[in-house]
Amino acid sequence: MPERETIQAYLQTVADQIRWKRARPVVTLELQRHLEDQRDAFTEEGNAPEEAERLAVEEMGDPVAVGAELDRIHRPKPQWGLLALTMLLALAGGFLRVWLTAGWDDGYLAVDPVRTLAAVSLGTACLLGAYFLDYSFLGRYAREVYIAAISAGLLSLWLSPKVNNASYYTRYVALCYPVIYAVWLYACRGKSWKGLFLAIAGGVPLALVCWRAPSVLGLFLLLVSGLILLLAAARMDWFGIGKLSTAAVPLGIALLTALGGYGLLRRGYGASRIAVLLHPETDPKGYGYQALMTRAILTCSRWMGEGAIPSMSCYERIVPNVDHELLPLTIIFKLGWLPYLLLLLVLAALLAWLLFRCLRQKSQLGRMVALAVVLTLGLQTVSSVVLNLGFVLFSAELPLLVGNLHTVLDMGLIGLALSVFRGDAVARENRIEGTGRGFIPVGIHCKRWQNSQKDEKIFSVSLILKRR
């Protein structure tokens, strides 16, 4: 009998009982390690290799019963609540976009209901597709994913039409870059100072794509979320140089960048934009016009119901982009502050729910991917709120509520985060000391102890997830 035949047959029988295909290799790998440990222990007691393997299998128990119990434990964790809330917000956003712009300017500004329905449908498909996706492939092919993202950005710069002197599709590609950067950080872990240098340098090509678009929102999201992700990697000591040493480098770079940026903003064009941001009345017919009109609309809005604009008969002609990034302003003016704040509260609840689930993840790759998604959506939300209060620095859409393509992209990102939560049962990881392979999933916990009085060695398997 070949030495491993009995163990392999046992593992195959166990695997046949597990219906979730993604869990099978995780469980069988861990179970194989425990069986081999048991076999080696029996061999040390003087048993022949074939006999030791037979005893190890017998001690583990009936493979059908073990497999059935593991099948019960290792099942996907449905995320029905988060899925339903995401789709509800997307539907509400599509309805509001069509309803509030109906009849505007002979249909020129009105949102097309057919395109909106198609966007919500496509977004739902992206949400579900990403939800059922095995997100761990991002870690297995991290470098390939990073190169593909850079290539997509460069291709969009070349082929995308220009809208307001900006590459139209590149700004959507840029919104995915925080997730791509999280994947890049994962690829650089365990490489000491070289890994930290590569991690920081990997953000430069992504930033250059955003700069060339130009996408100010994309660059803002990448820089802020990138810093937070680097600090999260430092907290987990991904590069093996110490938490404080790792955190000091990105914090130092961020401080120098902030000081340099502040110096640039105090001069020329930057200084004028900041002055207009704070005092739009200094440029009422130029950059300050949108901010002035936005604030004027807000002062005419009510707590409930449509606001009143004296001597202004056509609202949609007053403020540019009230059918796009300033659609929340339309919600405030047409429906009142209360409906707008309720929508923000629901969106904030979704983001808080996602963040809570993210922080509970044991999978380090999953935690970083989910954190990148939450940061992307959260920073977009804050930027949109600031914009719709009359502080115009760069455009930003409110996630799930504004923009057709933005809705599709946001739903896809949320689906990716939910894929992390769905696979939590097999995503628990433990570092292998002294190896370059990084992490091995842990599915079952095997205990071995010795009864000192009887001098007997007893083996047992605990069919529970290992909590670390």
Short mmCIF file of C-alpha atoms in Angstrom, two decimals:
data_model
loop_
_atom_site.label_atom_id
_atom_site.label_comp_id
_atom_site.label_asym_id
_atom_site.label_seq_id
_atom_site.Cartn_x
_atom_site.Cartn_y
_atom_site.Cartn_z
CA MET A 1 0.00 0.00 0.00
CA PRO A 2 1.47 3.45 -0.91
CA GLU A 3 2.16 5.57 2.17
CA ARG A 4 -0.34 8.32 1.38
CA GLU A 5 -3.12 6.25 -0.15
CA THR A 6 -5.21 5.91 3.01
CA ILE A 7 -4.99 9.63 3.86
CA GLN A 8 -5.80 10.65 0.28
CA ALA A 9 -8.81 8.35 0.16
CA TYR A 10 -10.02 9.74 3.48
CA LEU A 11 -9.61 13.33 2.27
CA GLN A 12 -11.46 12.57 -0.96
CA THR A 13 -14.42 11.12 0.96
CA VAL A 14 -14.52 14.16 3.23
CA ALA A 15 -14.32 16.55 0.26
CA ASP A 16 -17.20 14.76 -1.48
CA GLN A 17 -19.48 15.73 1.42
CA ILE A 18 -18.68 19.47 1.16
CA ARG A 19 -20.95 21.24 -1.31
CA TRP A 20 -19.20 24.64 -1.32
CA LYS A 21 -16.42 24.15 -3.87
CA ARG A 22 -14.44 27.10 -2.60
CA ALA A 23 -14.23 25.51 0.87
CA ARG A 24 -13.02 22.09 -0.29
CA PRO A 25 -9.33 22.87 -0.87
CA VAL A 26 -9.18 24.93 2.33
CA VAL A 27 -10.65 22.18 4.50
CA THR A 28 -8.79 19.28 2.89
CA LEU A 29 -5.44 21.09 3.09
CA GLU A 30 -5.86 21.73 6.79
CA LEU A 31 -7.21 18.25 7.46
CA GLN A 32 -4.30 16.72 5.56
CA ARG A 33 -1.81 18.57 7.74
CA HIS A 34 -3.48 17.28 10.89
CA LEU A 35 -3.65 13.70 9.61
CA GLU A 36 0.02 13.79 8.70
CA ASP A 37 0.88 15.13 12.17
CA GLN A 38 -1.05 12.26 13.71
CA ARG A 39 0.61 9.72 11.43
CA ASP A 40 4.08 11.05 12.33
CA ALA A 41 3.25 10.86 16.03
CA PHE A 42 2.17 7.23 15.72
CA THR A 43 5.35 6.48 13.73
CA GLU A 44 7.46 7.92 16.54
CA GLU A 45 5.75 5.48 18.94
CA GLY A 46 7.19 2.57 16.95
CA ASN A 47 4.39 1.75 14.49
CA ALA A 48 5.12 0.90 10.88
CA PRO A 49 4.31 3.69 8.37
CA GLU A 50 1.28 1.85 6.94
CA GLU A 51 -0.02 1.05 10.42
CA ALA A 52 0.61 4.62 11.63
CA GLU A 53 -1.40 6.02 8.74
CA ARG A 54 -4.26 3.61 9.38
CA LEU A 55 -4.34 4.54 13.07
CA ALA A 56 -4.29 8.25 12.22
CA VAL A 57 -7.30 7.88 9.93
CA GLU A 58 -9.18 5.80 12.49
CA GLU A 59 -8.55 8.37 15.22
CA MET A 60 -9.97 11.14 12.99
CA GLY A 61 -13.31 9.36 12.73
CA ASP A 62 -15.83 8.44 10.05
CA PRO A 63 -15.02 10.53 6.92
CA VAL A 64 -18.68 10.85 5.91
CA ALA A 65 -19.66 12.18 9.33
CA VAL A 66 -16.66 14.51 9.45
CA GLY A 67 -17.39 15.79 5.93
CA ALA A 68 -21.07 16.33 6.71
CA GLU A 69 -20.22 18.39 9.79
CA LEU A 70 -17.65 20.43 7.89
CA ASP A 71 -20.23 21.00 5.15
CA ARG A 72 -22.62 22.38 7.77
CA ILE A 73 -20.00 24.77 9.12
CA HIS A 74 -18.26 25.85 5.92
CA ARG A 75 -21.10 27.49 4.04
CA PRO A 76 -21.28 30.90 2.39
CA LYS A 77 -22.59 33.64 4.66
CA PRO A 78 -25.46 35.31 2.79
CA GLN A 79 -25.46 39.11 2.83
CA TRP A 80 -29.13 39.61 2.02
CA GLY A 81 -29.52 42.74 4.15
CA LEU A 82 -26.64 44.61 2.53
CA LEU A 83 -27.68 43.44 -0.93
CA ALA A 84 -31.25 44.60 -0.40
CA LEU A 85 -30.22 47.99 1.02
CA THR A 86 -27.82 48.59 -1.88
CA MET A 87 -30.46 47.78 -4.49
CA LEU A 88 -33.04 49.88 -2.64
CA LEU A 89 -30.79 52.94 -2.69
CA ALA A 90 -29.95 52.39 -6.38
CA LEU A 91 -33.65 52.15 -7.26
CA ALA A 92 -34.42 55.25 -5.21
CA GLY A 93 -31.63 57.13 -6.95
CA GLY A 94 -32.83 56.10 -10.41
CA PHE A 95 -36.40 57.09 -9.61
CA LEU A 96 -35.37 60.49 -8.23
CA ARG A 97 -33.13 61.23 -11.21
CA VAL A 98 -35.97 60.60 -13.67
CA TRP A 99 -38.80 62.11 -11.63
CA LEU A 100 -37.11 65.34 -10.54
CA THR A 101 -35.76 66.19 -14.00
CA ALA A 102 -38.88 65.28 -16.01
CA GLY A 103 -39.87 68.08 -18.40
CA TRP A 104 -36.72 70.13 -17.97
CA ASP A 105 -35.68 72.27 -20.94
CA ASP A 106 -37.69 70.30 -23.49
CA GLY A 107 -35.92 67.12 -22.50
CA TYR A 108 -32.37 68.42 -22.92
CA LEU A 109 -31.55 68.25 -19.21
CA ALA A 110 -34.05 65.55 -18.33
CA VAL A 111 -32.57 62.20 -17.38
CA ASP A 112 -33.48 59.45 -19.86
CA PRO A 113 -35.63 56.85 -18.04
CA VAL A 114 -34.58 54.05 -20.40
CA ARG A 115 -30.89 54.66 -19.81
CA THR A 116 -31.50 54.97 -16.08
CA LEU A 117 -33.36 51.66 -15.99
CA ALA A 118 -30.56 50.05 -17.98
CA ALA A 119 -27.98 51.47 -15.57
CA VAL A 120 -29.80 50.15 -12.50
CA SER A 121 -30.21 46.75 -14.16
CA LEU A 122 -26.56 46.62 -15.19
CA GLY A 123 -25.54 47.80 -11.72
CA THR A 124 -27.58 45.00 -10.14
CA ALA A 125 -25.86 42.49 -12.43
CA CYS A 126 -22.46 43.89 -11.40
CA LEU A 127 -23.47 43.80 -7.74
CA LEU A 128 -24.51 40.14 -7.90
CA GLY A 129 -21.64 39.16 -10.19
CA ALA A 130 -19.06 40.62 -7.81
CA TYR A 131 -20.93 39.16 -4.83
CA PHE A 132 -20.61 35.60 -6.14
CA LEU A 133 -17.03 36.22 -7.27
CA ASP A 134 -14.13 34.63 -5.41
CA TYR A 135 -12.34 37.83 -4.44
CA SER A 136 -9.21 35.89 -3.40
CA PHE A 137 -8.11 35.79 -7.06
CA LEU A 138 -7.11 39.45 -6.51
CA GLY A 139 -4.43 38.22 -4.13
CA ARG A 140 -3.32 35.33 -6.33
CA TYR A 141 -2.93 37.55 -9.39
CA ALA A 142 -2.16 40.86 -7.67
CA ARG A 143 0.54 41.98 -10.10
CA GLU A 144 -1.52 41.06 -13.14
CA VAL A 145 -4.53 42.95 -11.75
CA TYR A 146 -2.35 46.00 -11.08
CA ILE A 147 -0.87 46.00 -14.59
CA ALA A 148 -4.35 45.55 -16.10
CA ALA A 149 -5.63 48.56 -14.13
CA ILE A 150 -2.76 50.76 -15.33
CA SER A 151 -3.34 49.58 -18.90
CA ALA A 152 -7.06 50.32 -18.66
CA GLY A 153 -6.29 53.83 -17.43
CA LEU A 154 -3.82 54.53 -20.23
CA LEU A 155 -6.21 53.09 -22.83
CA SER A 156 -9.05 55.27 -21.56
CA LEU A 157 -6.80 58.35 -21.74
CA TRP A 158 -6.20 57.56 -25.40
CA LEU A 159 -9.70 56.54 -26.51
CA SER A 160 -12.03 58.42 -24.17
CA PRO A 161 -13.85 61.54 -25.40
CA LYS A 162 -13.10 64.84 -23.70
CA VAL A 163 -15.87 66.39 -21.58
CA ASN A 164 -15.04 69.73 -19.96
CA ASN A 165 -11.39 69.17 -20.94
CA ALA A 166 -11.27 65.88 -19.02
CA SER A 167 -11.07 62.28 -20.18
CA TYR A 168 -14.63 61.06 -19.65
CA TYR A 169 -14.10 57.35 -18.98
CA THR A 170 -10.79 57.73 -17.16
CA ARG A 171 -12.54 59.29 -14.19
CA TYR A 172 -14.56 56.09 -13.78
CA VAL A 173 -11.45 53.93 -14.05
CA ALA A 174 -9.81 56.12 -11.41
CA LEU A 175 -12.57 55.36 -8.92
CA CYS A 176 -11.40 51.73 -8.89
CA TYR A 177 -7.80 52.66 -8.09
CA PRO A 178 -8.09 52.58 -4.26
CA VAL A 179 -9.05 48.89 -4.52
CA ILE A 180 -6.25 48.28 -7.01
CA TYR A 181 -3.79 49.94 -4.64
CA ALA A 182 -4.96 47.71 -1.78
CA VAL A 183 -4.24 44.69 -3.98
CA TRP A 184 -0.81 46.10 -4.85
CA LEU A 185 0.01 46.50 -1.14
CA TYR A 186 -0.90 42.84 -0.66
CA ALA A 187 1.56 41.86 -3.38
CA CYS A 188 4.37 43.81 -1.66
CA ARG A 189 3.99 42.32 1.82
CA GLY A 190 6.79 40.35 3.47
CA LYS A 191 9.58 42.07 1.49
CA SER A 192 11.03 44.31 4.20
CA TRP A 193 12.10 47.83 3.15
CA LYS A 194 12.06 46.84 -0.50
CA GLY A 195 8.39 45.93 -0.18
CA LEU A 196 7.58 49.25 1.49
CA PHE A 197 9.40 51.15 -1.26
CA LEU A 198 7.55 49.18 -3.95
CA ALA A 199 4.24 49.75 -2.15
CA ILE A 200 4.72 53.52 -2.17
CA ALA A 201 6.15 53.61 -5.69
CA GLY A 202 3.20 51.56 -6.96
CA GLY A 203 0.87 54.44 -6.24
CA VAL A 204 2.76 56.80 -8.58
CA PRO A 205 1.51 55.36 -11.93
CA LEU A 206 -2.05 55.32 -10.59
CA ALA A 207 -1.73 58.94 -9.50
CA LEU A 208 -0.28 59.94 -12.89
CA VAL A 209 -3.28 58.46 -14.71
CA CYS A 210 -5.60 60.48 -12.46
CA TRP A 211 -3.47 63.59 -13.05
CA ARG A 212 -3.49 63.18 -16.82
CA ALA A 213 -7.25 62.69 -17.02
CA PRO A 214 -7.47 65.01 -15.09
CA SER A 215 -9.66 63.55 -12.34
CA VAL A 216 -9.30 65.61 -9.18
CA LEU A 217 -11.78 63.40 -7.35
CA GLY A 218 -9.93 60.25 -8.41
CA LEU A 219 -6.59 61.72 -7.30
CA PHE A 220 -8.09 62.82 -3.98
CA LEU A 221 -9.56 59.37 -3.34
CA LEU A 222 -6.30 57.64 -4.23
CA LEU A 223 -4.10 59.85 -2.04
CA VAL A 224 -6.31 59.80 1.05
CA SER A 225 -7.34 56.16 0.86
CA GLY A 226 -3.79 55.16 -0.10
CA LEU A 227 -2.42 56.75 3.07
CA ILE A 228 -5.04 55.02 5.23
CA LEU A 229 -4.40 51.67 3.55
CA LEU A 230 -0.66 52.05 4.09
CA LEU A 231 -1.25 52.75 7.77
CA ALA A 232 -3.52 49.70 7.95
CA ALA A 233 -0.74 47.62 6.38
CA ALA A 234 1.68 49.06 8.95
CA ARG A 235 -0.65 48.05 11.76
CA MET A 236 -0.52 44.46 10.47
CA ASP A 237 3.27 44.76 9.94
CA TRP A 238 2.95 43.51 6.37
CA PHE A 239 6.53 44.39 5.46
CA GLY A 240 8.19 42.90 8.55
CA ILE A 241 10.09 46.05 9.57
CA GLY A 242 7.99 47.02 12.57
CA LYS A 243 4.72 48.89 12.85
CA LEU A 244 6.18 52.26 13.83
CA SER A 245 8.89 52.18 11.17
CA THR A 246 6.36 51.32 8.49
CA ALA A 247 3.90 54.00 9.56
CA ALA A 248 6.57 56.70 9.85
CA VAL A 249 7.45 56.59 6.14
CA PRO A 250 3.99 57.24 4.61
CA LEU A 251 3.19 59.78 7.33
CA GLY A 252 6.40 61.64 6.54
CA ILE A 253 5.68 61.58 2.82
CA ALA A 254 2.10 62.74 3.46
CA LEU A 255 3.36 65.65 5.58
CA LEU A 256 5.87 66.74 2.94
CA THR A 257 3.21 66.42 0.21
CA ALA A 258 0.75 68.47 2.26
CA LEU A 259 3.33 71.20 2.85
CA GLY A 260 4.28 71.23 -0.83
CA GLY A 261 0.66 71.32 -1.88
CA TYR A 262 -0.06 74.15 0.52
CA GLY A 263 2.83 76.11 -0.94
CA LEU A 264 1.53 75.60 -4.47
CA LEU A 265 -2.02 76.53 -3.52
CA ARG A 266 -0.85 79.85 -2.11
CA ARG A 267 0.41 80.85 -5.54
CA GLY A 268 -1.20 81.70 -8.87
CA TYR A 269 -4.13 79.58 -10.02
CA GLY A 270 -4.31 77.53 -6.84
CA ALA A 271 -4.56 80.61 -4.65
CA SER A 272 -7.35 82.05 -6.81
CA ARG A 273 -9.35 78.80 -6.64
CA ILE A 274 -9.05 78.64 -2.85
CA ALA A 275 -10.10 82.30 -2.61
CA VAL A 276 -13.15 81.62 -4.77
CA LEU A 277 -13.93 78.49 -2.76
CA LEU A 278 -14.13 80.52 0.44
CA HIS A 279 -15.50 83.73 -1.08
CA PRO A 280 -17.31 82.94 -4.36
CA GLU A 281 -18.70 86.48 -4.50
CA THR A 282 -15.24 87.65 -5.62
CA ASP A 283 -15.80 85.95 -8.99
CA PRO A 284 -19.59 85.94 -9.47
CA LYS A 285 -19.50 85.39 -13.25
CA GLY A 286 -16.64 82.88 -13.31
CA TYR A 287 -15.60 80.09 -10.94
CA GLY A 288 -17.74 81.51 -8.16
CA TYR A 289 -21.00 81.42 -10.12
CA GLN A 290 -21.95 77.83 -9.34
CA ALA A 291 -21.21 78.23 -5.64
CA LEU A 292 -23.20 81.46 -5.42
CA MET A 293 -26.21 79.95 -7.18
CA THR A 294 -26.01 76.80 -5.07
CA ARG A 295 -26.04 78.81 -1.85
CA ALA A 296 -28.88 80.96 -3.17
CA ILE A 297 -30.96 77.83 -3.87
CA LEU A 298 -30.22 76.49 -0.38
CA THR A 299 -31.43 79.71 1.25
CA CYS A 300 -34.70 79.40 -0.70
CA SER A 301 -35.24 75.75 0.22
CA ARG A 302 -37.64 74.57 2.90
CA TRP A 303 -37.65 71.81 5.51
CA MET A 304 -40.40 70.04 3.57
CA GLY A 305 -41.78 70.72 0.11
CA GLU A 306 -40.57 72.75 -2.86
CA GLY A 307 -38.68 75.96 -2.29
CA ALA A 308 -39.48 79.35 -3.79
CA ILE A 309 -37.13 81.42 -5.96
CA PRO A 310 -38.29 85.03 -6.39
CA SER A 311 -38.21 86.35 -9.97
CA MET A 312 -36.59 83.17 -11.27
CA SER A 313 -39.00 81.07 -13.29
CA CYS A 314 -36.74 78.29 -14.63
CA TYR A 315 -34.85 76.52 -11.84
CA GLU A 316 -32.83 74.19 -14.04
CA ARG A 317 -31.29 77.15 -15.88
CA ILE A 318 -30.01 78.77 -12.69
CA VAL A 319 -27.38 76.26 -11.55
CA PRO A 320 -25.26 74.15 -13.93
CA ASN A 321 -25.18 70.36 -13.46
CA VAL A 322 -28.30 70.13 -11.31
CA ASP A 323 -29.08 66.96 -13.26
CA HIS A 324 -25.72 65.40 -12.39
CA GLU A 325 -23.40 66.03 -9.43
CA LEU A 326 -25.68 68.75 -8.06
CA LEU A 327 -28.77 66.54 -8.18
CA PRO A 328 -28.80 66.44 -4.33
CA LEU A 329 -29.36 70.21 -4.51
CA THR A 330 -32.39 69.49 -6.68
CA ILE A 331 -33.64 67.03 -4.06
CA ILE A 332 -33.29 69.70 -1.38
CA PHE A 333 -35.05 72.37 -3.44
CA LYS A 334 -37.83 70.19 -4.87
CA LEU A 335 -38.55 67.94 -1.88
CA GLY A 336 -37.02 69.68 1.11
CA TRP A 337 -34.14 69.22 3.52
CA LEU A 338 -35.78 66.35 5.42
CA PRO A 339 -35.99 63.87 2.49
CA TYR A 340 -32.39 64.68 1.55
CA LEU A 341 -31.16 64.12 5.11
CA LEU A 342 -33.09 60.85 5.32
CA LEU A 343 -31.41 59.62 2.13
CA LEU A 344 -28.03 60.61 3.56
CA LEU A 345 -28.88 58.78 6.78
CA VAL A 346 -29.70 55.56 4.90
CA LEU A 347 -26.50 55.86 2.85
CA ALA A 348 -24.50 56.52 6.02
CA ALA A 349 -26.08 53.43 7.61
CA LEU A 350 -25.00 51.32 4.62
CA LEU A 351 -21.43 52.64 4.84
CA ALA A 352 -21.30 52.13 8.60
CA TRP A 353 -22.59 48.57 8.17
CA LEU A 354 -19.93 47.88 5.54
CA LEU A 355 -17.21 49.37 7.75
CA PHE A 356 -18.33 47.32 10.76
CA ARG A 357 -18.22 44.10 8.76
CA CYS A 358 -14.87 45.13 7.26
CA LEU A 359 -13.20 45.64 10.63
CA ARG A 360 -14.35 42.19 11.78
CA GLN A 361 -12.64 40.38 8.91
CA LYS A 362 -9.88 37.93 9.77
CA SER A 363 -8.70 37.68 6.17
CA GLN A 364 -6.11 40.41 5.74
CA LEU A 365 -6.61 40.63 1.98
CA GLY A 366 -10.38 40.74 2.43
CA ARG A 367 -10.13 43.42 5.10
CA MET A 368 -7.97 45.64 2.89
CA VAL A 369 -10.20 45.21 -0.17
CA ALA A 370 -13.35 45.95 1.82
CA LEU A 371 -11.68 48.93 3.51
CA ALA A 372 -10.72 50.35 0.10
CA VAL A 373 -14.35 50.05 -1.04
CA VAL A 374 -15.67 51.77 2.10
CA LEU A 375 -13.10 54.57 1.78
CA THR A 376 -13.98 55.11 -1.89
CA LEU A 377 -17.70 55.39 -1.18
CA GLY A 378 -17.27 57.35 2.05
CA LEU A 379 -14.94 59.96 0.59
CA GLN A 380 -17.26 60.35 -2.41
CA THR A 381 -20.16 60.94 -0.04
CA VAL A 382 -18.32 63.59 1.96
CA SER A 383 -17.14 65.33 -1.22
CA SER A 384 -20.68 65.36 -2.65
CA VAL A 385 -22.14 66.81 0.55
CA VAL A 386 -19.53 69.57 0.61
CA LEU A 387 -20.13 70.34 -3.08
CA ASN A 388 -23.90 70.57 -2.64
CA LEU A 389 -23.47 72.96 0.28
CA GLY A 390 -21.88 75.46 -2.10
CA PHE A 391 -18.15 74.77 -1.65
CA VAL A 392 -17.12 74.03 -5.23
CA LEU A 393 -13.60 72.65 -5.59
CA PHE A 394 -14.16 69.53 -7.71
CA SER A 395 -17.17 67.52 -8.85
CA ALA A 396 -18.32 64.47 -6.91
CA GLU A 397 -21.37 62.21 -7.28
CA LEU A 398 -23.37 60.90 -4.32
CA PRO A 399 -22.89 57.09 -4.37
CA LEU A 400 -25.86 55.03 -5.68
CA LEU A 401 -28.05 58.12 -6.01
CA VAL A 402 -26.40 60.23 -8.70
CA GLY A 403 -25.17 59.24 -12.16
CA ASN A 404 -25.85 56.17 -14.27
CA LEU A 405 -22.29 54.94 -14.76
CA HIS A 406 -21.40 55.94 -11.22
CA THR A 407 -24.26 53.80 -9.94
CA VAL A 408 -23.04 50.80 -11.94
CA LEU A 409 -19.50 51.25 -10.62
CA ASP A 410 -20.57 51.81 -7.02
CA MET A 411 -22.76 48.70 -7.04
CA GLY A 412 -19.90 46.64 -8.44
CA LEU A 413 -17.57 47.87 -5.68
CA ILE A 414 -20.12 47.06 -2.99
CA GLY A 415 -20.57 43.60 -4.49
CA LEU A 416 -16.82 43.06 -4.18
CA ALA A 417 -16.94 43.97 -0.48
CA LEU A 418 -19.90 41.64 0.03
CA SER A 419 -17.91 38.84 -1.64
CA VAL A 420 -15.37 39.28 1.14
CA PHE A 421 -18.08 39.00 3.81
CA ARG A 422 -19.74 36.06 2.06
CA GLY A 423 -16.55 34.03 2.04
CA ASP A 424 -15.62 34.77 5.64
CA ALA A 425 -16.01 31.09 6.61
CA VAL A 426 -12.98 30.08 4.52
CA ALA A 427 -11.06 33.33 4.51
CA ARG A 428 -9.46 33.07 7.94
CA GLU A 429 -5.72 33.14 7.54
CA ASN A 430 -2.66 32.39 9.62
CA ARG A 431 0.90 33.42 8.80
CA ILE A 432 3.38 30.65 8.11
CA GLU A 433 6.57 31.56 9.93
CA GLY A 434 9.76 31.35 7.96
CA THR A 435 8.16 31.00 4.52
CA GLY A 436 7.61 33.36 1.65
CA ARG A 437 4.15 32.04 0.85
CA GLY A 438 2.43 34.45 3.19
CA PHE A 439 -0.77 32.94 4.53
CA ILE A 440 -2.54 29.59 4.73
CA PRO A 441 -6.31 29.42 5.41
CA VAL A 442 -7.33 27.73 8.65
CA GLY A 443 -10.59 25.77 8.57
CA ILE A 444 -10.49 23.31 11.46
CA HIS A 445 -8.59 23.13 14.69
CA CYS A 446 -6.91 19.88 15.70
CA LYS A 447 -5.85 19.34 19.31
CA ARG A 448 -3.45 16.80 20.70
CA TRP A 449 -2.75 16.37 24.35
CA GLN A 450 -1.17 13.78 26.69
CA ASN A 451 -2.65 12.23 29.80
CA SER A 452 0.45 12.23 32.06
CA GLN A 453 -0.89 9.61 34.50
CA LYS A 454 -1.83 7.00 31.88
CA ASP A 455 0.91 8.12 29.45
CA GLU A 456 -1.54 7.91 26.55
CA LYS A 457 -1.63 10.14 23.49
CA ILE A 458 -5.10 11.09 22.38
CA PHE A 459 -6.07 12.83 19.18
CA SER A 460 -9.29 14.67 18.44
CA VAL A 461 -10.61 17.08 15.86
CA SER A 462 -12.75 20.08 16.80
CA LEU A 463 -15.14 20.84 13.97
CA ILE A 464 -15.25 24.55 14.63
CA LEU A 465 -13.81 27.59 12.92
CA LYS A 466 -10.60 28.66 14.51
CA ARG A 467 -11.10 32.15 16.01
CA ARG A 468 -7.96 34.21 16.17
#
